[in-house]
Tab-separated table of C-alpha atoms in Angstrom:
chain	number	residue	atom	x	y	z
A	1	MET	CA	-28.982	-36.420	82.644
A	2	TYR	CA	-25.345	-34.660	81.453
A	3	LYS	CA	-25.979	-31.019	80.880
A	4	VAL	CA	-23.040	-30.930	78.264
A	5	LYS	CA	-21.535	-27.104	77.075
A	6	VAL	CA	-19.643	-27.134	73.820
A	7	TYR	CA	-17.449	-24.120	72.427
A	8	VAL	CA	-15.745	-23.874	69.658
A	9	THR	CA	-13.314	-21.699	67.911
A	10	LEU	CA	-11.992	-22.048	64.922
A	11	ARG	CA	-8.546	-23.341	64.714
A	12	GLU	CA	-5.618	-21.639	66.237
A	13	ASN	CA	-3.455	-21.453	62.533
A	14	VAL	CA	-6.571	-20.258	60.726
A	15	LEU	CA	-7.428	-16.419	60.427
A	16	ASP	CA	-10.589	-15.021	62.847
A	17	PRO	CA	-11.744	-12.058	60.663
A	18	GLN	CA	-15.213	-11.221	63.454
A	19	GLY	CA	-12.174	-11.544	66.086
A	20	ASN	CA	-10.207	-9.320	64.632
A	21	ALA	CA	-12.252	-6.362	64.322
A	22	VAL	CA	-13.328	-6.398	67.449
A	23	LYS	CA	-9.603	-6.350	68.917
A	24	GLY	CA	-9.797	-2.748	66.774
A	25	ALA	CA	-12.808	-2.087	68.100
A	26	LEU	CA	-10.827	-2.521	71.243
A	27	HIS	CA	-7.242	-2.124	70.511
A	28	SER	CA	-9.091	2.379	69.886
A	29	LEU	CA	-11.139	0.885	72.857
A	30	ASN	CA	-7.814	2.279	74.789
A	31	TYR	CA	-7.566	-1.675	75.598
A	32	ARG	CA	-3.933	-1.196	74.037
A	33	GLU	CA	-2.989	-5.207	76.142
A	34	VAL	CA	-6.083	-7.556	74.177
A	35	GLN	CA	-4.027	-9.430	72.489
A	36	ASP	CA	-5.899	-11.556	70.380
A	37	VAL	CA	-9.868	-12.113	70.634
A	38	ARG	CA	-11.335	-15.665	68.635
A	39	ILE	CA	-14.494	-16.005	68.626
A	40	GLY	CA	-16.814	-18.816	69.006
A	41	LYS	CA	-19.632	-20.321	69.508
A	42	PHE	CA	-20.912	-22.417	73.067
A	43	MET	CA	-23.229	-24.775	72.611
A	44	GLU	CA	-25.526	-26.149	75.174
A	45	LEU	CA	-27.237	-29.871	75.403
A	46	LEU	CA	-28.771	-31.685	77.708
A	47	VAL	CA	-28.619	-34.963	77.088
A	48	GLU	CA	-30.375	-38.544	78.311
A	49	LYS	CA	-28.179	-41.670	80.767
A	50	SER	CA	-27.827	-44.125	77.516
A	51	ASP	CA	-25.926	-46.972	77.401
A	52	ARG	CA	-23.766	-45.309	75.446
A	53	ASP	CA	-20.482	-43.412	76.804
A	54	ILE	CA	-21.187	-40.045	77.041
A	55	ASP	CA	-17.993	-38.808	76.655
A	56	ALA	CA	-18.001	-40.973	73.380
A	57	VAL	CA	-21.093	-40.008	72.423
A	58	VAL	CA	-20.572	-35.720	71.932
A	59	LYS	CA	-17.417	-37.102	70.341
A	60	GLU	CA	-19.235	-38.107	67.832
A	61	MET	CA	-22.096	-35.443	67.495
A	62	CYS	CA	-18.973	-33.034	67.573
A	63	GLU	CA	-17.057	-34.517	64.672
A	64	LYS	CA	-20.003	-35.941	63.285
A	65	LEU	CA	-21.371	-31.982	62.879
A	66	LEU	CA	-21.331	-29.489	65.326
A	67	ALA	CA	-17.768	-28.748	63.966
A	68	ASN	CA	-16.309	-28.408	60.806
A	69	THR	CA	-13.177	-29.902	61.796
A	70	VAL	CA	-12.030	-28.417	58.710
A	71	ILE	CA	-10.932	-25.073	60.445
A	72	GLU	CA	-12.776	-25.825	63.784
A	73	ASP	CA	-11.673	-26.808	67.033
A	74	TYR	CA	-13.824	-28.037	69.598
A	75	ARG	CA	-14.127	-28.189	73.479
A	76	TYR	CA	-16.217	-30.045	75.988
A	77	GLU	CA	-17.756	-30.188	79.549
A	78	ILE	CA	-19.655	-32.324	80.815
A	79	GLU	CA	-21.870	-32.669	84.302
A	80	GLU	CA	-24.219	-34.690	85.353
A	81	VAL	CA	-27.399	-33.132	86.794
A	82	VAL	CA	-30.933	-33.848	88.593
A	83	VAL	CA	-33.992	-32.641	86.350
A	84	GLN	CA	-37.264	-31.667	88.779
B	1	MET	CA	-30.750	-33.708	29.166
B	2	LYS	CA	-32.790	-33.448	32.010
B	3	PHE	CA	-31.147	-31.107	34.955
B	4	ALA	CA	-32.978	-31.355	38.658
B	5	VAL	CA	-32.376	-28.475	41.010
B	6	VAL	CA	-32.509	-29.643	44.758
B	7	VAL	CA	-34.765	-27.211	46.683
B	8	PHE	CA	-33.985	-27.208	50.691
B	9	PRO	CA	-35.902	-24.673	53.207
B	10	GLY	CA	-34.163	-21.411	53.192
B	11	SER	CA	-33.234	-22.611	49.409
B	12	ASN	CA	-33.849	-19.062	46.870
B	13	CYS	CA	-31.502	-19.094	43.717
B	14	ASP	CA	-33.480	-22.737	42.295
B	15	VAL	CA	-35.997	-20.393	40.522
B	16	ASP	CA	-32.784	-18.604	38.458
B	17	MET	CA	-31.662	-21.888	38.631
B	18	TYR	CA	-35.133	-23.460	36.491
B	19	HIS	CA	-34.835	-20.387	34.269
B	20	ALA	CA	-31.540	-20.961	32.400
B	21	ILE	CA	-31.746	-24.006	32.168
B	22	SER	CA	-35.032	-24.452	30.669
B	23	ASP	CA	-35.338	-20.818	29.650
B	24	GLU	CA	-31.723	-19.617	27.961
B	25	LEU	CA	-30.628	-23.424	28.023
B	26	GLY	CA	-33.762	-25.161	26.493
B	27	GLU	CA	-33.172	-27.763	28.376
B	28	GLU	CA	-35.661	-30.354	30.224
B	29	VAL	CA	-35.683	-29.388	34.447
B	30	GLU	CA	-37.050	-30.020	37.378
B	31	TYR	CA	-37.174	-29.349	40.760
B	32	VAL	CA	-36.458	-31.498	43.185
B	33	TRP	CA	-37.176	-31.723	47.300
B	34	HIS	CA	-34.771	-31.840	49.942
B	35	ASP	CA	-36.206	-35.477	50.823
B	36	VAL	CA	-36.174	-37.496	47.406
B	37	ASP	CA	-34.450	-40.759	48.204
B	38	SER	CA	-34.018	-41.084	44.223
B	39	LEU	CA	-32.142	-38.627	41.664
B	40	ASP	CA	-31.230	-41.781	39.114
B	41	ASP	CA	-33.779	-39.916	36.337
B	42	PHE	CA	-31.660	-37.342	36.106
B	43	ASP	CA	-28.475	-36.457	33.883
B	44	ALA	CA	-27.045	-32.868	36.345
B	45	ILE	CA	-27.880	-32.623	39.561
B	46	LEU	CA	-28.135	-28.518	39.989
B	47	LEU	CA	-27.723	-27.631	43.191
B	48	PRO	CA	-29.388	-23.549	43.566
B	49	GLY	CA	-27.966	-21.291	45.774
B	50	GLY	CA	-30.510	-19.931	49.428
B	51	PHE	CA	-29.314	-20.864	52.455
B	52	SER	CA	-30.824	-23.298	53.595
B	53	TYR	CA	-31.976	-24.124	57.355
B	54	GLY	CA	-31.155	-20.445	57.702
B	55	ASP	CA	-27.909	-21.437	57.900
B	56	TYR	CA	-27.845	-22.066	60.920
B	57	LEU	CA	-24.386	-23.782	62.618
B	58	ARG	CA	-22.467	-22.941	60.269
B	59	SER	CA	-24.026	-22.334	56.383
B	60	GLY	CA	-25.432	-26.259	54.982
B	61	ALA	CA	-24.203	-28.037	57.752
B	62	ILE	CA	-27.076	-28.874	57.775
B	63	ALA	CA	-28.303	-29.188	54.864
B	64	ARG	CA	-25.387	-32.147	54.347
B	65	PHE	CA	-28.067	-34.607	56.604
B	66	SER	CA	-30.670	-34.507	53.964
B	67	ASN	CA	-32.119	-36.561	53.297
B	68	VAL	CA	-31.012	-36.725	49.662
B	69	MET	CA	-27.610	-36.091	49.951
B	70	LYS	CA	-27.525	-40.020	50.104
B	71	ALA	CA	-28.782	-39.778	45.686
B	72	ILE	CA	-26.202	-36.813	45.258
B	73	LYS	CA	-23.269	-38.758	46.874
B	74	LYS	CA	-24.261	-41.686	44.561
B	75	ALA	CA	-24.499	-39.517	41.767
B	76	ALA	CA	-21.118	-38.019	42.426
B	77	ASP	CA	-19.729	-42.207	42.205
B	78	GLU	CA	-21.601	-42.489	38.572
B	79	GLY	CA	-19.790	-39.562	37.748
B	80	LYS	CA	-22.686	-37.412	36.429
B	81	PRO	CA	-22.538	-34.244	36.494
B	82	ILE	CA	-23.338	-32.241	40.088
B	83	LEU	CA	-22.682	-27.959	40.050
B	84	GLY	CA	-23.614	-26.605	43.620
B	85	VAL	CA	-23.910	-23.000	43.094
B	86	CYS	CA	-22.961	-20.436	46.679
B	87	ASN	CA	-24.432	-22.178	49.606
B	88	GLY	CA	-25.108	-25.574	46.156
B	89	PHE	CA	-21.552	-25.044	47.221
B	90	GLN	CA	-20.999	-25.084	51.563
B	91	ILE	CA	-23.007	-27.862	51.212
B	92	LEU	CA	-20.504	-29.588	49.332
B	93	LEU	CA	-18.454	-28.686	51.003
B	94	GLU	CA	-19.713	-30.095	54.503
B	95	ALA	CA	-20.781	-33.086	52.464
B	96	GLY	CA	-17.305	-34.036	51.937
B	97	LEU	CA	-18.539	-34.193	48.214
B	98	LEU	CA	-15.338	-31.642	48.263
B	99	PRO	CA	-12.073	-30.595	50.474
B	100	GLY	CA	-11.853	-27.083	52.525
B	101	ALA	CA	-14.876	-25.177	54.240
B	102	MET	CA	-15.967	-21.776	54.038
B	103	ARG	CA	-14.893	-18.833	56.713
B	104	ARG	CA	-17.282	-15.739	56.549
B	105	ASN	CA	-15.640	-13.468	54.586
B	106	ASN	CA	-12.753	-11.063	55.445
B	107	THR	CA	-15.292	-7.662	54.932
B	108	LEU	CA	-17.336	-8.995	57.029
B	109	THR	CA	-19.656	-7.849	54.765
B	110	PHE	CA	-22.623	-9.964	52.699
B	111	ILE	CA	-21.310	-8.817	49.196
B	112	CYS	CA	-23.102	-8.687	46.457
B	113	ARG	CA	-22.378	-7.798	42.742
B	114	PRO	CA	-19.941	-9.143	40.106
B	115	VAL	CA	-17.381	-9.769	39.964
B	116	LYS	CA	-14.519	-10.851	37.225
B	117	LEU	CA	-13.354	-14.465	37.160
B	118	ARG	CA	-9.885	-16.633	36.095
B	119	VAL	CA	-11.388	-19.809	33.810
B	120	GLU	CA	-7.610	-21.300	35.296
B	121	ASN	CA	-9.147	-24.815	34.097
B	122	ASN	CA	-11.478	-25.493	30.329
B	123	GLU	CA	-10.959	-29.421	30.681
B	124	THR	CA	-14.044	-30.411	32.392
B	125	MET	CA	-17.170	-30.588	31.823
B	126	PHE	CA	-18.389	-27.464	33.781
B	127	THR	CA	-15.886	-24.882	31.209
B	128	SER	CA	-14.853	-26.805	27.996
B	129	GLN	CA	-17.194	-24.639	26.041
B	130	TYR	CA	-15.163	-20.970	28.105
B	131	GLU	CA	-11.158	-20.695	26.529
B	132	ARG	CA	-7.902	-20.681	28.925
B	133	GLY	CA	-7.100	-18.127	30.852
B	134	GLU	CA	-10.387	-16.290	29.359
B	135	VAL	CA	-11.621	-13.978	32.302
B	136	ILE	CA	-15.808	-13.535	32.579
B	137	THR	CA	-18.106	-11.450	34.602
B	138	ILE	CA	-20.386	-13.050	36.793
B	139	PRO	CA	-22.208	-11.650	39.850
B	140	ILE	CA	-21.319	-12.925	43.420
B	141	ALA	CA	-23.847	-12.289	46.691
B	142	HIS	CA	-22.674	-14.556	49.614
B	143	GLY	CA	-21.810	-13.390	53.590
B	144	GLU	CA	-19.173	-16.604	53.357
B	145	GLY	CA	-17.266	-17.077	50.596
B	146	ASN	CA	-14.293	-17.186	52.354
B	147	TYR	CA	-13.119	-20.032	51.028
B	148	TYR	CA	-9.370	-22.423	53.201
B	149	CYS	CA	-8.695	-25.821	52.660
B	150	ASP	CA	-4.705	-27.086	55.267
B	151	GLU	CA	-1.187	-27.046	52.841
B	152	GLN	CA	-1.639	-30.415	51.890
B	153	THR	CA	-5.667	-30.169	49.790
B	154	LEU	CA	-3.666	-26.683	48.634
B	155	GLN	CA	-1.552	-28.681	47.232
B	156	GLN	CA	-3.552	-31.672	45.100
B	157	LEU	CA	-5.982	-28.756	44.494
B	158	THR	CA	-2.952	-27.557	42.311
B	159	ALA	CA	-1.551	-30.490	41.038
B	160	ASN	CA	-5.018	-32.240	40.080
B	161	ASN	CA	-5.581	-29.020	38.041
B	162	GLN	CA	-8.779	-28.755	40.132
B	163	ILE	CA	-8.451	-25.168	40.937
B	164	VAL	CA	-11.832	-24.188	38.679
B	165	PHE	CA	-12.306	-20.472	38.819
B	166	ARG	CA	-10.611	-17.813	40.442
B	167	TYR	CA	-11.389	-14.072	41.064
B	168	GLU	CA	-9.437	-11.859	39.094
B	169	GLY	CA	-7.629	-8.623	40.114
B	170	GLU	CA	-9.278	-7.993	43.868
B	171	ASN	CA	-9.949	-10.496	46.017
B	172	PRO	CA	-13.264	-10.241	47.397
B	173	ASN	CA	-13.604	-11.857	50.522
B	174	GLY	CA	-10.805	-13.464	51.425
B	175	SER	CA	-10.812	-16.420	49.774
B	176	LEU	CA	-7.186	-18.658	49.976
B	177	GLN	CA	-5.460	-18.371	46.301
B	178	ASN	CA	-8.301	-16.334	44.840
B	179	ILE	CA	-10.050	-19.823	44.437
B	180	ALA	CA	-13.843	-18.713	43.091
B	181	GLY	CA	-14.344	-22.589	42.344
B	182	ILE	CA	-13.083	-26.252	42.572
B	183	VAL	CA	-13.968	-29.789	41.635
B	184	ASN	CA	-13.458	-33.301	42.849
B	185	GLU	CA	-9.940	-35.145	42.010
B	186	LYS	CA	-13.189	-36.904	39.391
B	187	GLY	CA	-14.120	-33.166	37.538
B	188	ASN	CA	-17.606	-34.496	37.958
B	189	VAL	CA	-17.869	-32.256	41.394
B	190	LEU	CA	-17.813	-27.667	41.185
B	191	GLY	CA	-18.765	-26.547	43.543
B	192	MET	CA	-18.805	-22.830	43.082
B	193	MET	CA	-19.337	-18.879	44.550
B	194	PRO	CA	-20.627	-17.147	41.538
B	195	HIS	CA	-23.442	-17.801	40.207
B	196	PRO	CA	-23.630	-18.576	37.017
B	197	GLU	CA	-27.333	-18.914	36.501
B	198	ARG	CA	-27.744	-15.069	36.959
B	199	ALA	CA	-25.646	-14.025	34.283
B	200	VAL	CA	-27.443	-15.957	31.776
B	201	HIS	CA	-28.991	-13.228	29.943
B	202	GLU	CA	-27.979	-9.680	28.957
B	203	LEU	CA	-31.290	-8.398	30.698
B	204	LEU	CA	-29.556	-9.463	32.614
B	205	GLY	CA	-26.312	-8.079	32.188
B	206	GLY	CA	-24.122	-10.750	31.606
B	207	ALA	CA	-24.853	-13.889	30.154
B	208	ASP	CA	-20.941	-15.831	30.600
B	209	GLY	CA	-22.252	-18.004	33.150
B	210	LEU	CA	-23.896	-19.047	29.546
B	211	LYS	CA	-21.447	-21.336	28.291
B	212	LEU	CA	-21.019	-23.244	31.846
B	213	PHE	CA	-24.582	-25.004	31.680
B	214	GLN	CA	-23.497	-25.547	27.485
B	215	SER	CA	-20.464	-27.276	28.557
B	216	ILE	CA	-22.054	-29.394	30.419
B	217	VAL	CA	-25.025	-30.611	27.716
B	218	THR	CA	-21.998	-30.740	25.603
B	219	TYR	CA	-20.877	-33.134	27.522
B	220	TRP	CA	-23.292	-34.810	27.910
B	221	ARG	CA	-24.406	-35.407	23.962
B	222	ASP	CA	-20.685	-36.068	23.032
B	223	ALA	CA	-21.322	-38.868	25.894
B	224	HIS	CA	-25.131	-39.846	25.324
B	225	VAL	CA	-26.097	-38.290	21.245
B	226	VAL	CA	-24.947	-41.234	19.801
B	227	THR	CA	-24.836	-39.107	16.174
B	228	THR	CA	-24.586	-41.162	12.620
């Protein structure tokens, strides 16, 4: 079994209105050192082993559904786990 | 002429769309559930607004994998008029039938009010009954209507005259170049955030949306009805 962590964020050149609002809030709390805030999504998938390469499968899922690559970037981490 | 209103779990403007076609336009219309295999019996396909699949993940991201989408792609290839309004537009973007994507409104709020639109292109099957440059009032109701596409796509949209509606005056959501509605390259798939089906009678506050539906009928009659 694999535990897959998928992180989806807006692409760097795409304005992130939520991130900007949160940055403004942090500044108003006097965290002036905050340069940028990007808000994204975190997804955790539990995936059974199959004949297919897990890396290829996760990449395919990200491209097809989990991220919209017109405006979003994604990255993921794959960890092998033992499920009791 | 026979219209289909495609209903997804979470659609909520399907009834308004149906009403606009049957009562105000006076044409045949049927609800079609999202799991059907074929839309061959219909002359035009309408994707209504709402919150298909609760807008989970992204607006339209899950609806685009509905069974009916295969039939919608087929109808698009055949050149049938396909109109996606609001969530319907978002679904068409996610499905790749139109280029670009939606971001959250730059105000971060859900906006529900009438806005002014400029008809940029009146040479489409959806806008022939408007004047070019005509300013119309149509309601919007969305939280994610902040249209985005890359520079290259924008150039193509502009060069091919695919930008059909722009917000006039104030831009309510931050959309690129004030874009409110676009067509595909072939011109038979229109996506727009404003709701023409909510502006089909003076009792609703205005009837500026009716001409959009009348344009579709005019196009279809010209193509299919032989007059002697």
